[in-house]
Amino acid sequence: MQGLDDEGLIWYPLTKAGDFDFSKRPRLIRYLDKMDGTILGNIWTDISPINSQAQERLGYPTQKPLALLERIISASSNKGDTLLDPFCGCGTAVHAAQKLHLNWIGIDVTHLAISLIEKRLKDAFP
């Protein structure tokens, strides 16, 4: 810990008066450019949208690419989490959650959506 402190990588909490607050634990400072992996930008051009010729197209007007939902869900959840999709439509988020081994709850009011999701999941996960 002394080596990390010498490198300026330890953050010590302060009180409102500016003194060290020894009732709180010091924290390790982590910089993104020193971490493993790639920093994603906010514009993702490597995932193509669903077009009329896309193989995964189910005919649902607001369908998103499975790869997009997999990326969003894996970046914002941990194994064992539960995903809630209250307007699941054709079930892309539910499909991605199942593929990522997450628990999920999908809700939709139309029988068309429910039937489509059931068929989609049975085909993808026999």
PDB file of N, CA, C and O in Angstrom, residues 50-64 89-92 112-113 116 120:
ATOM      1  N   ILE A  50     -30.873  -3.404 -38.225  1.00  0.00           N
ATOM      2  CA  ILE A  50     -31.697  -4.436 -38.874  1.00  0.00           C
ATOM      3  C   ILE A  50     -32.317  -3.810 -40.118  1.00  0.00           C
ATOM      4  O   ILE A  50     -33.027  -2.817 -40.025  1.00  0.00           O
ATOM      5  N   ASN A  51     -32.028  -4.370 -41.270  1.00  0.00           N
ATOM      6  CA  ASN A  51     -32.644  -3.876 -42.504  1.00  0.00           C
ATOM      7  C   ASN A  51     -33.571  -4.954 -43.069  1.00  0.00           C
ATOM      8  O   ASN A  51     -33.737  -6.014 -42.477  1.00  0.00           O
ATOM      9  N   SER A  52     -34.161  -4.699 -44.198  1.00  0.00           N
ATOM     10  CA  SER A  52     -35.160  -5.619 -44.761  1.00  0.00           C
ATOM     11  C   SER A  52     -34.554  -6.965 -45.165  1.00  0.00           C
ATOM     12  O   SER A  52     -35.279  -7.943 -45.303  1.00  0.00           O
ATOM     13  N   GLN A  53     -33.251  -7.023 -45.334  1.00  0.00           N
ATOM     14  CA  GLN A  53     -32.591  -8.258 -45.753  1.00  0.00           C
ATOM     15  C   GLN A  53     -31.849  -8.954 -44.606  1.00  0.00           C
ATOM     16  O   GLN A  53     -31.223  -9.986 -44.816  1.00  0.00           O
ATOM     17  N   ALA A  54     -31.898  -8.397 -43.416  1.00  0.00           N
ATOM     18  CA  ALA A  54     -31.160  -8.959 -42.279  1.00  0.00           C
ATOM     19  C   ALA A  54     -31.677 -10.341 -41.925  1.00  0.00           C
ATOM     20  O   ALA A  54     -32.892 -10.581 -41.897  1.00  0.00           O
ATOM     21  N   GLN A  55     -30.754 -11.257 -41.655  1.00  0.00           N
ATOM     22  CA  GLN A  55     -31.123 -12.639 -41.368  1.00  0.00           C
ATOM     23  C   GLN A  55     -31.902 -12.760 -40.050  1.00  0.00           C
ATOM     24  O   GLN A  55     -32.788 -13.589 -39.930  1.00  0.00           O
ATOM     25  N   GLU A  56     -31.591 -11.905 -39.074  1.00  0.00           N
ATOM     26  CA  GLU A  56     -32.277 -12.005 -37.775  1.00  0.00           C
ATOM     27  C   GLU A  56     -33.606 -11.246 -37.741  1.00  0.00           C
ATOM     28  O   GLU A  56     -34.304 -11.252 -36.735  1.00  0.00           O
ATOM     29  N   ARG A  57     -33.971 -10.623 -38.836  1.00  0.00           N
ATOM     30  CA  ARG A  57     -35.211  -9.837 -38.900  1.00  0.00           C
ATOM     31  C   ARG A  57     -36.435 -10.708 -38.626  1.00  0.00           C
ATOM     32  O   ARG A  57     -36.613 -11.776 -39.198  1.00  0.00           O
ATOM     33  N   LEU A  58     -37.293 -10.233 -37.732  1.00  0.00           N
ATOM     34  CA  LEU A  58     -38.516 -10.948 -37.388  1.00  0.00           C
ATOM     35  C   LEU A  58     -39.767 -10.212 -37.860  1.00  0.00           C
ATOM     36  O   LEU A  58     -40.878 -10.669 -37.624  1.00  0.00           O
ATOM     37  N   GLY A  59     -39.584  -9.060 -38.492  1.00  0.00           N
ATOM     38  CA  GLY A  59     -40.719  -8.288 -38.983  1.00  0.00           C
ATOM     39  C   GLY A  59     -41.301  -7.347 -37.958  1.00  0.00           C
ATOM     40  O   GLY A  59     -42.327  -6.720 -38.195  1.00  0.00           O
ATOM     41  N   TYR A  60     -40.668  -7.227 -36.818  1.00  0.00           N
ATOM     42  CA  TYR A  60     -41.151  -6.324 -35.780  1.00  0.00           C
ATOM     43  C   TYR A  60     -40.595  -4.936 -36.070  1.00  0.00           C
ATOM     44  O   TYR A  60     -39.391  -4.781 -36.270  1.00  0.00           O
ATOM     45  N   PRO A  61     -41.409  -3.896 -36.137  1.00  0.00           N
ATOM     46  CA  PRO A  61     -40.960  -2.591 -36.634  1.00  0.00           C
ATOM     47  C   PRO A  61     -39.854  -1.915 -35.815  1.00  0.00           C
ATOM     48  O   PRO A  61     -39.085  -1.137 -36.356  1.00  0.00           O
ATOM     49  N   THR A  62     -39.768  -2.201 -34.533  1.00  0.00           N
ATOM     50  CA  THR A  62     -38.759  -1.525 -33.708  1.00  0.00           C
ATOM     51  C   THR A  62     -37.649  -2.473 -33.252  1.00  0.00           C
ATOM     52  O   THR A  62     -36.941  -2.188 -32.293  1.00  0.00           O
ATOM     53  N   GLN A  63     -37.473  -3.576 -33.961  1.00  0.00           N
ATOM     54  CA  GLN A  63     -36.475  -4.574 -33.572  1.00  0.00           C
ATOM     55  C   GLN A  63     -35.068  -4.001 -33.628  1.00  0.00           C
ATOM     56  O   GLN A  63     -34.706  -3.296 -34.567  1.00  0.00           O
ATOM     57  N   LYS A  64     -34.275  -4.319 -32.598  1.00  0.00           N
ATOM     58  CA  LYS A  64     -32.873  -3.907 -32.523  1.00  0.00           C
ATOM     59  C   LYS A  64     -31.986  -5.126 -32.783  1.00  0.00           C
ATOM     60  O   LYS A  64     -32.387  -6.250 -32.535  1.00  0.00           O
ATOM     61  N   GLY A  89     -41.593  -6.343 -26.769  1.00  0.00           N
ATOM     62  CA  GLY A  89     -41.770  -6.423 -28.219  1.00  0.00           C
ATOM     63  C   GLY A  89     -41.446  -7.786 -28.782  1.00  0.00           C
ATOM     64  O   GLY A  89     -42.097  -8.775 -28.468  1.00  0.00           O
ATOM     65  N   CYS A  90     -40.411  -7.882 -29.617  1.00  0.00           N
ATOM     66  CA  CYS A  90     -40.053  -9.169 -30.209  1.00  0.00           C
ATOM     67  C   CYS A  90     -39.022  -9.916 -29.370  1.00  0.00           C
ATOM     68  O   CYS A  90     -38.573 -10.990 -29.758  1.00  0.00           O
ATOM     69  N   GLY A  91     -38.618  -9.360 -28.235  1.00  0.00           N
ATOM     70  CA  GLY A  91     -37.805 -10.097 -27.270  1.00  0.00           C
ATOM     71  C   GLY A  91     -36.307 -10.080 -27.470  1.00  0.00           C
ATOM     72  O   GLY A  91     -35.615 -10.969 -26.995  1.00  0.00           O
ATOM     73  N   THR A  92     -35.777  -9.074 -28.129  1.00  0.00           N
ATOM     74  CA  THR A  92     -34.331  -9.037 -28.345  1.00  0.00           C
ATOM     75  C   THR A  92     -33.568  -8.933 -27.029  1.00  0.00           C
ATOM     76  O   THR A  92     -32.564  -9.618 -26.830  1.00  0.00           O
ATOM     77  N   LEU A 112     -49.346 -11.217 -30.035  1.00  0.00           N
ATOM     78  CA  LEU A 112     -48.383 -11.357 -31.118  1.00  0.00           C
ATOM     79  C   LEU A 112     -46.951 -11.346 -30.569  1.00  0.00           C
ATOM     80  O   LEU A 112     -46.130 -12.189 -30.918  1.00  0.00           O
ATOM     81  N   ALA A 113     -46.664 -10.387 -29.686  1.00  0.00           N
ATOM     82  CA  ALA A 113     -45.326 -10.286 -29.110  1.00  0.00           C
ATOM     83  C   ALA A 113     -44.978 -11.518 -28.280  1.00  0.00           C
ATOM     84  O   ALA A 113     -43.883 -12.073 -28.406  1.00  0.00           O
ATOM     85  N   LEU A 116     -44.331 -14.484 -30.533  1.00  0.00           N
ATOM     86  CA  LEU A 116     -43.066 -14.290 -31.244  1.00  0.00           C
ATOM     87  C   LEU A 116     -41.880 -14.576 -30.329  1.00  0.00           C
ATOM     88  O   LEU A 116     -40.923 -15.252 -30.731  1.00  0.00           O
ATOM     89  N   ARG A 120     -39.123 -17.489 -30.743  1.00  0.00           N
ATOM     90  CA  ARG A 120     -37.738 -17.050 -30.855  1.00  0.00           C
ATOM     91  C   ARG A 120     -36.852 -17.775 -29.842  1.00  0.00           C
ATOM     92  O   ARG A 120     -35.774 -18.268 -30.171  1.00  0.00           O
TER      93      ARG A 120
END
